[in-house]
Amino acid sequence: MSGLPADENIDMPLREEGRPAELFWLHLSRTTRRTLFSSYTNVLLVIVPVGIAAGNFGWPAEAVFALNILALIPLAPLIIFSVDELSPSVGHVFMEPVKPILANAVEMIVGIIALSRGQPRVARSSLLGSIVAYALLVLGCSFFIAGYDKKKLNFDKTMTNTLSSLMMAVSFSLIVPTIMHVTSEGPVSQTDSDMRILSHAISITLLIIFVSFLNFRVWSLDLNALNNHDSTVEHSRVPRADSTFTPGLYATSCILLCTLLCTILCAFHLVGSIDGLATALNINKNFISLVLIPPSGYSARCVTLAAMARRCQMNLVISSIIHSILQITMFILPLLIVLGWLPKQPLTLDFNLFEATIFFLTLIVMSSTIQDGKSNYFSGIMLIGTYALIAVAFCVRPDV
């Protein structure tokens, strides 16, 4: 018998014998306990049923919006934790492509629901708000927390320049339709048709590039795993997925499915309360979708990245932030464009000129801040201040 506490023996193989149903419920209880204690943000899980009930029973829009925003905050890291729990059983060859997709699951679900409810602009603006927040607010907080008692922060210049170059190239392709629309002098109907064709072409191209990027990532992981082992025993030591569906695997899958279902319900009520919130508080919908909705997806990750930054893991912090931006620009936004194409929803990459300018200048500011491989806490203050000014600009700017 091990002297470890019960909670530390959770990952050990179960020795209990019994019927499959009994083992399933035993695994489910242990997996649930481990999941609930995986993050401090899980204390907000008590708000999830309240937020869903508020939407079902027609509470005031302000209450529905606030409750469901808070409910979505712990659901985002819970999805990632469940996916990580499944990885050893399913195998990294399958899970590595899934992780980047589900890493921004809240943003994707909110966008899809907004699109299905006939609010394509909310879907597009919420993703733009997430990109701006990652590039300025999250990165700025990381710089400030990591460097407020240090003279200088250092990180890998080559890695950051490579990723930021890819980010700039992708972002430029996304604003090409806006440039075409602003400079077009033809009939409105022809311009709109050309805009849809160009948006669909760019989206399909970015999705193909994203799939190729995931394939390259899995191939690189396989190559690194093999290179890290001795040639005589490498194949026997490389971890392989267990194809047996154990009760623990079923339990973790159930938790993941329940988390996704709760995310969908909360996002549904969140999007449904936007019009009522804008009317009740006399604020424009653009500000709600660009500033108020995105924290539901990045808040928990911001806390995690801040803790990593305090441990001076700046390479990992910057890489995670840029990868989050790339996942939104290369996968989620193009996916919404394609999904909007199928049910004939008028969703294109036609940001208005103000949004496109903010989007591109934000990424330029971020790239210039990290390009020399060093920073300090004042750079963090500058980025946070820039985000605050952008938020105020979207607040006072009327809907167009």
Tab-separated table of N, CA, C and O in Angstrom, residues 170-229:
chain	number	residue	atom	x	y	z
A	170	VAL	N	-0.237	36.610	-42.244
A	170	VAL	CA	-1.626	36.159	-42.198
A	170	VAL	C	-2.570	37.344	-42.001
A	170	VAL	O	-3.620	37.439	-42.653
A	171	SER	N	-2.214	38.261	-41.095
A	171	SER	CA	-3.089	39.406	-40.830
A	171	SER	C	-3.222	40.296	-42.066
A	171	SER	O	-4.304	40.853	-42.313
A	172	PHE	N	-2.150	40.434	-42.845
A	172	PHE	CA	-2.240	41.242	-44.066
A	172	PHE	C	-3.242	40.646	-45.047
A	172	PHE	O	-4.027	41.379	-45.672
A	173	SER	N	-3.245	39.318	-45.148
A	173	SER	CA	-4.193	38.685	-46.073
A	173	SER	C	-5.631	38.903	-45.626
A	173	SER	O	-6.550	38.952	-46.454
A	174	LEU	N	-5.846	39.073	-44.315
A	174	LEU	CA	-7.200	39.254	-43.808
A	174	LEU	C	-7.750	40.657	-44.072
A	174	LEU	O	-8.977	40.838	-44.117
A	175	ILE	N	-6.880	41.642	-44.213
A	175	ILE	CA	-7.378	43.006	-44.446
A	175	ILE	C	-7.411	43.374	-45.927
A	175	ILE	O	-7.850	44.470	-46.276
A	176	VAL	N	-6.973	42.463	-46.803
A	176	VAL	CA	-7.022	42.728	-48.246
A	176	VAL	C	-8.457	43.001	-48.709
A	176	VAL	O	-8.692	43.945	-49.482
A	177	PRO	N	-9.480	42.213	-48.268
A	177	PRO	CA	-10.847	42.537	-48.697
A	177	PRO	C	-11.303	43.930	-48.281
A	177	PRO	O	-12.018	44.605	-49.033
A	178	THR	N	-10.902	44.377	-47.088
A	178	THR	CA	-11.270	45.732	-46.659
A	178	THR	C	-10.643	46.779	-47.564
A	178	THR	O	-11.289	47.759	-47.958
A	179	ILE	N	-9.372	46.577	-47.912
A	179	ILE	CA	-8.697	47.511	-48.821
A	179	ILE	C	-9.403	47.544	-50.171
A	179	ILE	O	-9.606	48.611	-50.762
A	180	MET	N	-9.796	46.350	-50.662
A	180	MET	CA	-10.480	46.287	-51.953
A	180	MET	C	-11.821	47.016	-51.888
A	180	MET	O	-12.196	47.742	-52.819
A	181	HIS	N	-12.536	46.844	-50.778
A	181	HIS	CA	-13.844	47.485	-50.655
A	181	HIS	C	-13.715	49.001	-50.582
A	181	HIS	O	-14.518	49.740	-51.176
A	182	VAL	N	-12.717	49.501	-49.864
A	182	VAL	CA	-12.537	50.944	-49.714
A	182	VAL	C	-12.131	51.590	-51.033
A	182	VAL	O	-12.567	52.703	-51.359
A	183	THR	N	-11.318	50.895	-51.811
A	183	THR	CA	-10.796	51.474	-53.059
A	183	THR	C	-11.657	51.145	-54.266
A	183	THR	O	-11.382	51.632	-55.363
A	184	SER	N	-12.692	50.314	-54.092
A	184	SER	CA	-13.528	49.928	-55.227
A	184	SER	C	-14.433	51.080	-55.637
A	184	SER	O	-14.980	51.795	-54.808
A	185	GLU	N	-14.618	51.216	-56.946
A	185	GLU	CA	-15.476	52.269	-57.490
A	185	GLU	C	-16.618	51.716	-58.319
A	185	GLU	O	-17.351	52.476	-58.951
A	186	GLY	N	-16.786	50.396	-58.309
A	186	GLY	CA	-17.843	49.785	-59.100
A	186	GLY	C	-19.175	49.814	-58.393
A	186	GLY	O	-19.317	50.354	-57.288
A	187	PRO	N	-20.203	49.208	-58.997
A	187	PRO	CA	-21.528	49.122	-58.361
A	187	PRO	C	-21.458	48.356	-57.041
A	187	PRO	O	-20.620	47.465	-56.866
A	188	VAL	N	-22.353	48.714	-56.125
A	188	VAL	CA	-22.334	48.093	-54.802
A	188	VAL	C	-22.576	46.596	-54.892
A	188	VAL	O	-21.923	45.799	-54.211
A	189	SER	N	-23.525	46.183	-55.735
A	189	SER	CA	-23.836	44.753	-55.854
A	189	SER	C	-22.636	43.966	-56.359
A	189	SER	O	-22.352	42.864	-55.878
A	190	GLN	N	-21.912	44.523	-57.340
A	190	GLN	CA	-20.736	43.844	-57.864
A	190	GLN	C	-19.623	43.796	-56.819
A	190	GLN	O	-18.924	42.786	-56.676
A	191	THR	N	-19.464	44.887	-56.075
A	191	THR	CA	-18.442	44.924	-55.031
A	191	THR	C	-18.716	43.884	-53.947
A	191	THR	O	-17.808	43.184	-53.491
A	192	ASP	N	-19.989	43.766	-53.539
A	192	ASP	CA	-20.346	42.780	-52.524
A	192	ASP	C	-20.099	41.357	-53.015
A	192	ASP	O	-19.637	40.496	-52.256
A	193	SER	N	-20.410	41.101	-54.272
A	193	SER	CA	-20.169	39.771	-54.835
A	193	SER	C	-18.675	39.461	-54.871
A	193	SER	O	-18.247	38.359	-54.506
A	194	ASP	N	-17.883	40.431	-55.324
A	194	ASP	CA	-16.435	40.238	-55.350
A	194	ASP	C	-15.871	40.047	-53.941
A	194	ASP	O	-14.939	39.265	-53.723
A	195	MET	N	-16.471	40.755	-52.977
A	195	MET	CA	-16.021	40.639	-51.589
A	195	MET	C	-16.241	39.233	-51.057
A	195	MET	O	-15.371	38.665	-50.386
A	196	ARG	N	-17.390	38.650	-51.358
A	196	ARG	CA	-17.669	37.291	-50.892
A	196	ARG	C	-16.725	36.291	-51.542
A	196	ARG	O	-16.207	35.386	-50.874
A	197	ILE	N	-16.481	36.458	-52.832
A	197	ILE	CA	-15.583	35.527	-53.530
A	197	ILE	C	-14.170	35.609	-52.953
A	197	ILE	O	-13.531	34.578	-52.664
A	198	LEU	N	-13.684	36.826	-52.745
A	198	LEU	CA	-12.337	37.003	-52.206
A	198	LEU	C	-12.245	36.483	-50.768
A	198	LEU	O	-11.263	35.828	-50.399
A	199	SER	N	-13.262	36.733	-49.953
A	199	SER	CA	-13.259	36.267	-48.566
A	199	SER	C	-13.249	34.749	-48.499
A	199	SER	O	-12.521	34.150	-47.695
A	200	HIS	N	-14.044	34.103	-49.356
A	200	HIS	CA	-14.066	32.645	-49.372
A	200	HIS	C	-12.730	32.078	-49.846
A	200	HIS	O	-12.243	31.089	-49.294
A	201	ALA	N	-12.131	32.706	-50.838
A	201	ALA	CA	-10.841	32.216	-51.343
A	201	ALA	C	-9.756	32.341	-50.274
A	201	ALA	O	-8.964	31.410	-50.054
A	202	ILE	N	-9.721	33.481	-49.594
A	202	ILE	CA	-8.718	33.687	-48.533
A	202	ILE	C	-8.950	32.704	-47.388
A	202	ILE	O	-8.002	32.115	-46.849
A	203	SER	N	-10.196	32.490	-47.019
A	203	SER	CA	-10.512	31.601	-45.900
A	203	SER	C	-10.114	30.170	-46.202
A	203	SER	O	-9.517	29.485	-45.354
A	204	ILE	N	-10.445	29.695	-47.400
A	204	ILE	CA	-10.084	28.320	-47.764
A	204	ILE	C	-8.569	28.163	-47.801
A	204	ILE	O	-8.007	27.157	-47.333
A	205	THR	N	-7.872	29.157	-48.331
A	205	THR	CA	-6.407	29.102	-48.375
A	205	THR	C	-5.807	29.048	-46.968
A	205	THR	O	-4.902	28.253	-46.688
A	206	LEU	N	-6.322	29.879	-46.061
A	206	LEU	CA	-5.808	29.890	-44.692
A	206	LEU	C	-6.102	28.575	-43.975
A	206	LEU	O	-5.278	28.096	-43.184
A	207	LEU	N	-7.265	27.981	-44.233
A	207	LEU	CA	-7.577	26.700	-43.617
A	207	LEU	C	-6.628	25.608	-44.121
A	207	LEU	O	-6.194	24.748	-43.329
A	208	ILE	N	-6.303	25.638	-45.390
A	208	ILE	CA	-5.351	24.663	-45.935
A	208	ILE	C	-3.977	24.857	-45.296
A	208	ILE	O	-3.293	23.888	-44.916
A	209	ILE	N	-3.559	26.113	-45.152
A	209	ILE	CA	-2.268	26.399	-44.506
A	209	ILE	C	-2.284	25.939	-43.052
A	209	ILE	O	-1.301	25.387	-42.541
A	210	PHE	N	-3.418	26.138	-42.371
A	210	PHE	CA	-3.518	25.732	-40.962
A	210	PHE	C	-3.418	24.216	-40.827
A	210	PHE	O	-2.734	23.707	-39.921
A	211	VAL	N	-4.090	23.482	-41.700
A	211	VAL	CA	-3.994	22.019	-41.666
A	211	VAL	C	-2.564	21.573	-41.932
A	211	VAL	O	-2.044	20.652	-41.275
A	212	SER	N	-1.890	22.217	-42.876
A	212	SER	CA	-0.491	21.894	-43.147
A	212	SER	C	0.389	22.210	-41.940
A	212	SER	O	1.318	21.459	-41.617
A	213	PHE	N	0.075	23.302	-41.255
A	213	PHE	CA	0.818	23.678	-40.051
A	213	PHE	C	0.651	22.632	-38.950
A	213	PHE	O	1.624	22.254	-38.274
A	214	LEU	N	-0.571	22.123	-38.776
A	214	LEU	CA	-0.805	21.081	-37.781
A	214	LEU	C	-0.081	19.797	-38.148
A	214	LEU	O	0.478	19.114	-37.276
A	215	ASN	N	-0.095	19.452	-39.426
A	215	ASN	CA	0.610	18.255	-39.876
A	215	ASN	C	2.112	18.380	-39.626
A	215	ASN	O	2.770	17.434	-39.163
A	216	PHE	N	2.656	19.556	-39.901
A	216	PHE	CA	4.077	19.794	-39.641
A	216	PHE	C	4.376	19.709	-38.150
A	216	PHE	O	5.412	19.176	-37.739
A	217	ARG	N	3.450	20.189	-37.328
A	217	ARG	CA	3.655	20.163	-35.885
A	217	ARG	C	3.685	18.725	-35.367
A	217	ARG	O	4.539	18.365	-34.548
A	218	VAL	N	2.755	17.881	-35.834
A	218	VAL	CA	2.726	16.486	-35.411
A	218	VAL	C	3.973	15.766	-35.890
A	218	VAL	O	4.589	14.982	-35.155
A	219	TRP	N	4.380	16.028	-37.128
A	219	TRP	CA	5.585	15.393	-37.674
A	219	TRP	C	6.818	15.794	-36.869
A	219	TRP	O	7.684	14.974	-36.585
A	220	SER	N	6.889	17.062	-36.468
A	220	SER	CA	8.030	17.525	-35.678
A	220	SER	C	8.070	16.846	-34.316
A	220	SER	O	9.128	16.478	-33.812
A	221	LEU	N	6.882	16.666	-33.700
A	221	LEU	CA	6.828	16.000	-32.396
A	221	LEU	C	7.268	14.549	-32.513
A	221	LEU	O	7.996	14.039	-31.654
A	222	ASP	N	6.831	13.867	-33.568
A	222	ASP	CA	7.262	12.477	-33.777
A	222	ASP	C	8.768	12.400	-33.956
A	222	ASP	O	9.438	11.523	-33.396
A	223	LEU	N	9.319	13.331	-34.741
A	223	LEU	CA	10.753	13.322	-34.995
A	223	LEU	C	11.537	13.601	-33.721
A	223	LEU	O	12.545	12.936	-33.441
A	224	ASN	N	11.075	14.549	-32.924
A	224	ASN	CA	11.768	14.853	-31.670
A	224	ASN	C	11.695	13.690	-30.694
A	224	ASN	O	12.657	13.402	-29.972
A	225	ALA	N	10.545	13.002	-30.667
A	225	ALA	CA	10.404	11.868	-29.757
A	225	ALA	C	11.365	10.743	-30.122
A	225	ALA	O	11.964	10.106	-29.253
A	226	LEU	N	11.532	10.520	-31.417
A	226	LEU	CA	12.447	9.464	-31.848
A	226	LEU	C	13.903	9.844	-31.634
A	226	LEU	O	14.730	9.014	-31.257
A	227	ASN	N	14.231	11.112	-31.848
A	227	ASN	CA	15.616	11.553	-31.685
A	227	ASN	C	16.064	11.566	-30.233
A	227	ASN	O	17.262	11.540	-29.957
A	228	ASN	N	15.101	11.619	-29.314
A	228	ASN	CA	15.457	11.671	-27.900
A	228	ASN	C	15.676	10.299	-27.283
A	228	ASN	O	15.892	10.181	-26.086
A	229	HIS	N	15.605	9.252	-28.078
A	229	HIS	CA	15.799	7.909	-27.562
A	229	HIS	C	16.969	7.238	-28.276
A	229	HIS	O	17.302	7.564	-29.416
